Amino acid sequence: MQTRRALEEWRRDYDTVRPHSDIDWLTPADYAAKFTSQPGQGTTHREGSAPWRVASITADLNRQTLVAPG
């Protein structure tokens, strides 16, 4: 139980207190808020991160069609 508490404390510090150079010196929580607070952005959708479906799912995903040369 002590390990879980220590890990949770570290995660909270990492995500909400410490700024990260790769994301313009923001905390991960602040960086994520830039996207989730804007309506219509992909990260606000429950089914995925794209603002609309990128591909349709079909039963023939791996079917290849052979074309005769010439």
PDB file of C-alpha atoms in Angstrom:
ATOM      1  CA  MET A   1       0.000   0.000   0.000  1.00  0.00           C
ATOM      2  CA  GLN A   2       2.860   2.387   0.710  1.00  0.00           C
ATOM      3  CA  THR A   3       4.219   1.824  -2.794  1.00  0.00           C
ATOM      4  CA  ARG A   4       0.862   2.671  -4.379  1.00  0.00           C
ATOM      5  CA  ARG A   5       0.670   5.904  -2.398  1.00  0.00           C
ATOM      6  CA  ALA A   6       4.211   6.848  -3.375  1.00  0.00           C
ATOM      7  CA  LEU A   7       3.516   6.158  -7.043  1.00  0.00           C
ATOM      8  CA  GLU A   8       0.282   8.136  -6.959  1.00  0.00           C
ATOM      9  CA  GLU A   9       2.073  11.074  -5.330  1.00  0.00           C
ATOM     10  CA  TRP A  10       4.794  10.924  -7.992  1.00  0.00           C
ATOM     11  CA  ARG A  11       2.182  10.728 -10.799  1.00  0.00           C
ATOM     12  CA  ARG A  12       0.299  13.768  -9.474  1.00  0.00           C
ATOM     13  CA  ASP A  13       3.528  15.741  -9.195  1.00  0.00           C
ATOM     14  CA  TYR A  14       4.624  14.681 -12.692  1.00  0.00           C
ATOM     15  CA  ASP A  15       1.255  15.486 -14.311  1.00  0.00           C
ATOM     16  CA  THR A  16       0.201  18.634 -12.457  1.00  0.00           C
ATOM     17  CA  VAL A  17       3.242  20.341 -10.921  1.00  0.00           C
ATOM     18  CA  ARG A  18       6.388  19.752 -13.000  1.00  0.00           C
ATOM     19  CA  PRO A  19       6.604  21.599 -16.334  1.00  0.00           C
ATOM     20  CA  HIS A  20       8.019  19.665 -19.290  1.00  0.00           C
ATOM     21  CA  SER A  21      10.300  21.198 -21.917  1.00  0.00           C
ATOM     22  CA  ASP A  22       8.837  19.117 -24.781  1.00  0.00           C
ATOM     23  CA  ILE A  23       5.417  20.740 -24.331  1.00  0.00           C
ATOM     24  CA  ASP A  24       6.494  24.376 -24.030  1.00  0.00           C
ATOM     25  CA  TRP A  25       7.197  24.197 -20.308  1.00  0.00           C
ATOM     26  CA  LEU A  26       3.618  23.307 -19.404  1.00  0.00           C
ATOM     27  CA  THR A  27       2.498  20.558 -17.100  1.00  0.00           C
ATOM     28  CA  PRO A  28       0.868  17.607 -18.898  1.00  0.00           C
ATOM     29  CA  ALA A  29      -2.458  18.528 -17.292  1.00  0.00           C
ATOM     30  CA  ASP A  30      -2.246  22.118 -18.573  1.00  0.00           C
ATOM     31  CA  TYR A  31      -1.200  20.922 -22.023  1.00  0.00           C
ATOM     32  CA  ALA A  32      -4.144  18.485 -22.206  1.00  0.00           C
ATOM     33  CA  ALA A  33      -6.530  21.210 -21.040  1.00  0.00           C
ATOM     34  CA  LYS A  34      -5.607  23.290 -24.085  1.00  0.00           C
ATOM     35  CA  PHE A  35      -7.251  20.632 -26.251  1.00  0.00           C
ATOM     36  CA  THR A  36     -10.067  19.276 -24.115  1.00  0.00           C
ATOM     37  CA  SER A  37     -11.491  22.685 -23.252  1.00  0.00           C
ATOM     38  CA  GLN A  38     -12.181  23.528 -26.900  1.00  0.00           C
ATOM     39  CA  PRO A  39     -15.492  22.142 -28.192  1.00  0.00           C
ATOM     40  CA  GLY A  40     -15.266  20.076 -31.347  1.00  0.00           C
ATOM     41  CA  GLN A  41     -11.690  18.978 -30.829  1.00  0.00           C
ATOM     42  CA  GLY A  42     -10.870  15.308 -31.293  1.00  0.00           C
ATOM     43  CA  THR A  43      -9.751  14.705 -27.743  1.00  0.00           C
ATOM     44  CA  THR A  44     -13.225  15.472 -26.455  1.00  0.00           C
ATOM     45  CA  HIS A  45     -14.812  12.561 -28.331  1.00  0.00           C
ATOM     46  CA  ARG A  46     -15.481   9.434 -26.319  1.00  0.00           C
ATOM     47  CA  GLU A  47     -14.782   6.964 -29.140  1.00  0.00           C
ATOM     48  CA  GLY A  48     -11.314   8.200 -30.087  1.00  0.00           C
ATOM     49  CA  SER A  49      -9.089  11.180 -30.707  1.00  0.00           C
ATOM     50  CA  ALA A  50     -10.089  12.017 -34.302  1.00  0.00           C
ATOM     51  CA  PRO A  51     -12.812  14.664 -34.751  1.00  0.00           C
ATOM     52  CA  TRP A  52     -14.536  12.325 -37.245  1.00  0.00           C
ATOM     53  CA  ARG A  53     -14.226   8.712 -38.260  1.00  0.00           C
ATOM     54  CA  VAL A  54     -11.017   8.200 -40.235  1.00  0.00           C
ATOM     55  CA  ALA A  55     -11.899   4.828 -41.739  1.00  0.00           C
ATOM     56  CA  SER A  56     -14.892   2.597 -41.856  1.00  0.00           C
ATOM     57  CA  ILE A  57     -14.662  -0.862 -40.403  1.00  0.00           C
ATOM     58  CA  THR A  58     -15.467  -3.645 -42.835  1.00  0.00           C
ATOM     59  CA  ALA A  59     -15.073  -7.395 -42.844  1.00  0.00           C
ATOM     60  CA  ASP A  60     -12.636  -7.186 -45.785  1.00  0.00           C
ATOM     61  CA  LEU A  61      -9.858  -5.273 -44.045  1.00  0.00           C
ATOM     62  CA  ASN A  62      -7.085  -7.637 -45.156  1.00  0.00           C
ATOM     63  CA  ARG A  63      -8.424  -8.666 -48.549  1.00  0.00           C
ATOM     64  CA  GLN A  64      -6.007  -8.173 -51.411  1.00  0.00           C
ATOM     65  CA  THR A  65      -6.989  -7.887 -55.044  1.00  0.00           C
ATOM     66  CA  LEU A  66      -4.669  -9.372 -57.635  1.00  0.00           C
ATOM     67  CA  VAL A  67      -4.444  -7.509 -60.908  1.00  0.00           C
ATOM     68  CA  ALA A  68      -3.197  -9.270 -64.027  1.00  0.00           C
ATOM     69  CA  PRO A  69      -0.219  -7.494 -65.626  1.00  0.00           C
ATOM     70  CA  GLY A  70      -0.654  -5.648 -68.889  1.00  0.00           C
TER      71      GLY A  70
END
